[in-house]
Amino acid sequence: MSTPTIAKDELLTLDPVLPPDNLPEDDGEPLETPWHRKAMTLLIESVEWHWRDRDDFFVGGNMFVYYSAREPADRRFRGPDFFVVKDVERRRVRRKWEAWNEDSRLPDVIIELLSPTTAGIDRTEKKELYERTFRTAEYICYDPDKKRIEGWRMNARRRYQDILPNDRGWLWSEELGLWIGSWHGVYAAMESDWPRFFTPNSQLVLNGAESEHQRAEAEHARATAAEAEIERLRHELEQLKKQSPGNPSA
């Protein structure tokens, strides 16, 4: 998502003057590619389904995050591809994230999907903003061309420190309690390598549609197995009847 440049070392400013109520929700520009749009949606759907019984988080993407109540002309906003804010009301309808209406809460986790036109800013300017102003606990970048994940976690000195990958190249998210890794498969009729979440025991975190498909397949497999067992028992019964002493054909 294309977003304006921001001066370095800006601090979150919750001004006493109320901001305008008609702040832009997006910049009108599409995501880089259909892959970027689908990857963002897949990440959002996966968290929503994985935490479907929780009401204390918000997950969004490709929407403006306003971190200062000043006029929009000051350009104090960003549009992360994917972000999670914990300890907030989930069910509220939000078309944009306004920190001054959320008890000054800002994203706990941000994921940016790199592209040749955004990778430089994502790794420098955005990284500095998320570290020094947002104070986002974990910042992750996924490079779809290299299928590579890199990330940083806030340390005790309130500075980003590299998150070391495991032997699969996955990164552990302490904030989400999940691994973040690359997965090859089909989503939304597109076969590709996607950034996905995995449970602590390395199981893929499904979205709602995948979970329903998996449930339907399991039910079909159980029904098929039951039919096969019934057929086996019927065949055994027929064989016993044929072998019984009172059967003329025995």
Short mmCIF file of C-alpha atoms in Angstrom, two decimals:
data_model
loop_
_atom_site.label_atom_id
_atom_site.label_comp_id
_atom_site.label_asym_id
_atom_site.label_seq_id
_atom_site.Cartn_x
_atom_site.Cartn_y
_atom_site.Cartn_z
CA MET A 1 0.00 0.00 0.00
CA SER A 2 1.37 3.41 -0.94
CA THR A 3 1.73 5.70 2.06
CA PRO A 4 3.21 9.14 2.61
CA THR A 5 6.64 9.79 4.06
CA ILE A 6 6.98 10.63 7.74
CA ALA A 7 9.59 12.65 9.56
CA LYS A 8 11.95 10.70 11.80
CA ASP A 9 11.57 10.47 15.58
CA GLU A 10 7.97 11.66 15.64
CA LEU A 11 6.26 11.00 18.94
CA LEU A 12 2.67 9.90 19.43
CA THR A 13 0.83 13.13 20.12
CA LEU A 14 -2.67 12.99 21.55
CA ASP A 15 -3.61 16.63 21.14
CA PRO A 16 -6.46 18.11 23.19
CA VAL A 17 -7.99 19.44 19.98
CA LEU A 18 -10.37 16.90 18.48
CA PRO A 19 -9.29 15.65 15.05
CA PRO A 20 -11.61 15.91 12.06
CA ASP A 21 -14.16 13.12 11.71
CA ASN A 22 -13.66 12.70 7.96
CA LEU A 23 -10.11 11.36 7.92
CA PRO A 24 -9.26 9.32 4.80
CA GLU A 25 -9.63 5.55 5.16
CA ASP A 26 -7.24 4.65 2.35
CA ASP A 27 -5.24 6.31 -0.39
CA GLY A 28 -7.30 4.87 -3.24
CA GLU A 29 -4.34 2.89 -4.58
CA PRO A 30 -4.57 -0.90 -4.86
CA LEU A 31 -2.08 -3.25 -3.28
CA GLU A 32 0.97 -4.04 -5.38
CA THR A 33 -0.38 -7.24 -6.96
CA PRO A 34 -3.32 -9.66 -6.61
CA TRP A 35 -0.91 -11.84 -4.63
CA HIS A 36 -0.37 -9.07 -2.07
CA ARG A 37 -4.11 -8.58 -1.62
CA LYS A 38 -4.74 -12.30 -1.20
CA ALA A 39 -1.77 -12.80 1.14
CA MET A 40 -3.01 -9.99 3.38
CA THR A 41 -6.53 -11.42 3.46
CA LEU A 42 -5.24 -14.91 4.23
CA LEU A 43 -3.26 -13.65 7.22
CA ILE A 44 -6.28 -11.74 8.55
CA GLU A 45 -8.66 -14.68 8.07
CA SER A 46 -6.26 -17.07 9.79
CA VAL A 47 -5.93 -14.97 12.95
CA GLU A 48 -9.67 -14.28 13.07
CA TRP A 49 -10.46 -17.99 12.90
CA HIS A 50 -7.65 -19.06 15.24
CA TRP A 51 -8.86 -16.55 17.85
CA ARG A 52 -12.56 -16.93 17.03
CA ASP A 53 -13.47 -17.42 20.70
CA ARG A 54 -11.70 -14.25 21.80
CA ASP A 55 -13.08 -10.70 21.94
CA ASP A 56 -9.93 -8.83 23.03
CA PHE A 57 -8.12 -8.07 19.78
CA PHE A 58 -8.40 -6.36 16.42
CA VAL A 59 -6.78 -7.58 13.23
CA GLY A 60 -6.64 -5.44 10.10
CA GLY A 61 -4.72 -4.68 6.96
CA ASN A 62 -4.43 -2.13 4.19
CA MET A 63 -6.19 0.44 6.37
CA PHE A 64 -4.78 3.66 7.75
CA VAL A 65 -3.40 3.66 11.29
CA TYR A 66 -3.53 7.23 12.63
CA TYR A 67 -1.10 7.70 15.49
CA SER A 68 -1.53 11.43 16.08
CA ALA A 69 -4.66 13.53 16.41
CA ARG A 70 -3.16 16.36 14.38
CA GLU A 71 -4.51 17.39 10.99
CA PRO A 72 -4.11 14.79 8.20
CA ALA A 73 -1.90 17.26 6.40
CA ASP A 74 0.78 16.38 8.94
CA ARG A 75 0.67 12.84 7.50
CA ARG A 76 0.81 11.12 10.85
CA PHE A 77 -0.56 7.79 9.63
CA ARG A 78 0.58 4.57 8.03
CA GLY A 79 -1.14 1.71 6.24
CA PRO A 80 0.44 -1.61 7.32
CA ASP A 81 -0.37 -4.63 5.16
CA PHE A 82 -1.29 -6.59 8.28
CA PHE A 83 -1.46 -5.69 11.96
CA VAL A 84 -2.82 -6.96 15.26
CA VAL A 85 -3.75 -4.88 18.29
CA LYS A 86 -4.39 -6.81 21.49
CA ASP A 87 -6.47 -5.91 24.55
CA VAL A 88 -9.05 -3.92 22.59
CA GLU A 89 -12.70 -4.44 21.73
CA ARG A 90 -12.95 -6.78 18.75
CA ARG A 91 -16.53 -6.27 17.58
CA ARG A 92 -16.39 -2.54 17.00
CA VAL A 93 -16.63 -1.53 13.35
CA ARG A 94 -13.50 0.32 12.28
CA ARG A 95 -12.68 1.62 8.81
CA LYS A 96 -9.44 3.13 10.09
CA TRP A 97 -7.46 2.88 13.31
CA GLU A 98 -7.43 6.11 15.32
CA ALA A 99 -5.15 5.83 18.35
CA TRP A 100 -6.89 8.64 20.24
CA ASN A 101 -10.15 6.64 20.12
CA GLU A 102 -8.43 3.43 21.27
CA ASP A 103 -6.82 4.47 24.57
CA SER A 104 -3.63 5.30 22.64
CA ARG A 105 -3.27 1.66 21.60
CA LEU A 106 -1.16 0.93 18.50
CA PRO A 107 -0.30 -2.36 16.77
CA ASP A 108 1.47 -5.05 18.77
CA VAL A 109 2.41 -6.95 15.60
CA ILE A 110 2.91 -5.62 12.08
CA ILE A 111 3.65 -7.61 8.91
CA GLU A 112 4.65 -5.90 5.68
CA LEU A 113 4.57 -7.78 2.37
CA LEU A 114 7.60 -6.61 0.44
CA SER A 115 7.76 -5.66 -3.23
CA PRO A 116 10.56 -4.18 -5.34
CA THR A 117 9.02 -0.72 -4.93
CA THR A 118 8.45 -0.87 -1.15
CA ALA A 119 11.22 -3.08 0.27
CA GLY A 120 13.63 -0.20 0.88
CA ILE A 121 11.11 1.87 2.84
CA ASP A 122 9.76 -1.19 4.68
CA ARG A 123 13.23 -2.08 5.98
CA THR A 124 14.28 1.48 6.92
CA GLU A 125 11.76 4.27 7.31
CA LYS A 126 8.85 2.10 8.38
CA LYS A 127 11.04 0.01 10.65
CA GLU A 128 12.23 3.14 12.45
CA LEU A 129 8.69 4.47 12.78
CA TYR A 130 7.34 1.19 14.14
CA GLU A 131 10.25 0.96 16.59
CA ARG A 132 10.50 4.53 17.87
CA THR A 133 6.96 5.88 17.54
CA PHE A 134 4.52 2.96 17.37
CA ARG A 135 6.63 0.92 19.81
CA THR A 136 5.28 -2.14 18.00
CA ALA A 137 6.55 -5.21 19.86
CA GLU A 138 7.18 -7.30 16.71
CA TYR A 139 7.73 -6.21 13.13
CA ILE A 140 7.91 -8.83 10.36
CA CYS A 141 8.72 -8.51 6.66
CA TYR A 142 7.91 -11.22 4.09
CA ASP A 143 9.67 -11.21 0.72
CA PRO A 144 7.53 -13.20 -1.76
CA ASP A 145 10.26 -13.29 -4.39
CA LYS A 146 12.86 -14.84 -2.07
CA LYS A 147 10.27 -16.61 0.13
CA ARG A 148 12.17 -15.13 3.04
CA ILE A 149 10.95 -13.86 6.39
CA GLU A 150 12.84 -11.40 8.55
CA GLY A 151 11.72 -9.77 11.73
CA TRP A 152 12.55 -7.74 14.81
CA ARG A 153 11.35 -7.80 18.41
CA MET A 154 11.45 -4.97 20.94
CA ASN A 155 14.07 -5.68 23.62
CA ALA A 156 14.42 -4.36 27.17
CA ARG A 157 16.19 -1.24 25.87
CA ARG A 158 13.14 -0.50 23.69
CA ARG A 159 15.07 -1.15 20.51
CA TYR A 160 14.51 -3.72 17.80
CA GLN A 161 16.55 -6.89 17.91
CA ASP A 162 16.63 -9.53 15.17
CA ILE A 163 14.27 -12.48 15.61
CA LEU A 164 16.34 -15.55 14.82
CA PRO A 165 14.70 -18.09 12.49
CA ASN A 166 14.43 -21.81 13.22
CA ASP A 167 15.82 -24.47 10.90
CA ARG A 168 12.81 -24.03 8.62
CA GLY A 169 13.32 -20.31 8.33
CA TRP A 170 10.24 -19.61 10.48
CA LEU A 171 10.07 -16.84 13.07
CA TRP A 172 8.43 -17.22 16.47
CA SER A 173 5.93 -14.52 17.44
CA GLU A 174 5.73 -14.12 21.20
CA GLU A 175 2.82 -11.71 20.79
CA LEU A 176 0.70 -14.18 18.80
CA GLY A 177 2.05 -17.41 20.26
CA LEU A 178 2.54 -18.68 16.72
CA TRP A 179 5.23 -19.38 14.18
CA ILE A 180 5.30 -17.31 10.98
CA GLY A 181 6.63 -19.17 7.96
CA SER A 182 6.31 -19.75 4.25
CA TRP A 183 3.75 -22.27 2.96
CA HIS A 184 3.27 -23.51 -0.59
CA GLY A 185 -0.31 -24.20 -1.58
CA VAL A 186 -3.50 -22.97 -3.19
CA TYR A 187 -5.48 -20.06 -1.78
CA ALA A 188 -8.25 -18.17 -3.57
CA ALA A 189 -7.55 -20.16 -6.77
CA MET A 190 -3.88 -19.13 -6.78
CA GLU A 191 -1.03 -21.56 -6.19
CA SER A 192 1.92 -19.78 -4.63
CA ASP A 193 4.14 -19.44 -1.59
CA TRP A 194 2.25 -17.63 1.17
CA PRO A 195 3.18 -16.24 4.58
CA ARG A 196 1.25 -18.39 7.06
CA PHE A 197 0.93 -18.94 10.78
CA PHE A 198 1.75 -22.24 12.46
CA THR A 199 0.96 -23.51 15.94
CA PRO A 200 3.74 -24.21 18.48
CA ASN A 201 3.71 -27.84 17.32
CA SER A 202 4.10 -26.75 13.68
CA GLN A 203 0.49 -27.33 12.57
CA LEU A 204 -0.81 -24.94 9.90
CA VAL A 205 -3.26 -22.35 11.26
CA LEU A 206 -6.30 -22.62 9.02
CA ASN A 207 -8.79 -19.95 8.08
CA GLY A 208 -12.53 -20.56 8.39
CA ALA A 209 -13.01 -21.90 4.86
CA GLU A 210 -10.04 -24.26 5.16
CA SER A 211 -11.28 -25.51 8.52
CA GLU A 212 -14.75 -26.19 7.11
CA HIS A 213 -13.24 -27.96 4.09
CA GLN A 214 -11.08 -30.08 6.37
CA ARG A 215 -14.12 -30.93 8.54
CA ALA A 216 -16.16 -31.89 5.46
CA GLU A 217 -13.35 -34.06 4.14
CA ALA A 218 -13.01 -35.79 7.52
CA GLU A 219 -16.77 -36.45 7.64
CA HIS A 220 -16.68 -37.82 4.10
CA ALA A 221 -13.77 -40.07 5.01
CA ARG A 222 -15.61 -41.35 8.09
CA ALA A 223 -18.77 -41.99 6.04
CA THR A 224 -16.78 -43.81 3.37
CA ALA A 225 -15.05 -45.93 6.00
CA ALA A 226 -18.40 -46.74 7.65
CA GLU A 227 -19.91 -47.80 4.32
CA ALA A 228 -16.89 -49.99 3.61
CA GLU A 229 -17.22 -51.61 7.06
CA ILE A 230 -20.92 -52.27 6.52
CA GLU A 231 -20.15 -53.84 3.15
CA ARG A 232 -17.45 -55.99 4.72
CA LEU A 233 -19.79 -57.21 7.45
CA ARG A 234 -22.54 -57.92 4.89
CA HIS A 235 -20.10 -59.97 2.84
CA GLU A 236 -18.96 -61.91 5.92
CA LEU A 237 -22.59 -62.60 6.86
CA GLU A 238 -23.32 -63.92 3.39
CA GLN A 239 -20.29 -66.19 3.59
CA LEU A 240 -21.40 -67.54 7.00
CA LYS A 241 -24.87 -68.24 5.65
CA LYS A 242 -23.43 -70.17 2.73
CA GLN A 243 -21.24 -72.21 5.09
CA SER A 244 -24.00 -73.01 7.60
CA PRO A 245 -25.09 -76.76 7.84
CA GLY A 246 -28.70 -75.98 6.99
CA ASN A 247 -27.74 -74.28 3.74
CA PRO A 248 -28.38 -76.64 0.77
CA SER A 249 -25.53 -75.06 -1.18
CA ALA A 250 -23.03 -75.51 1.70
#
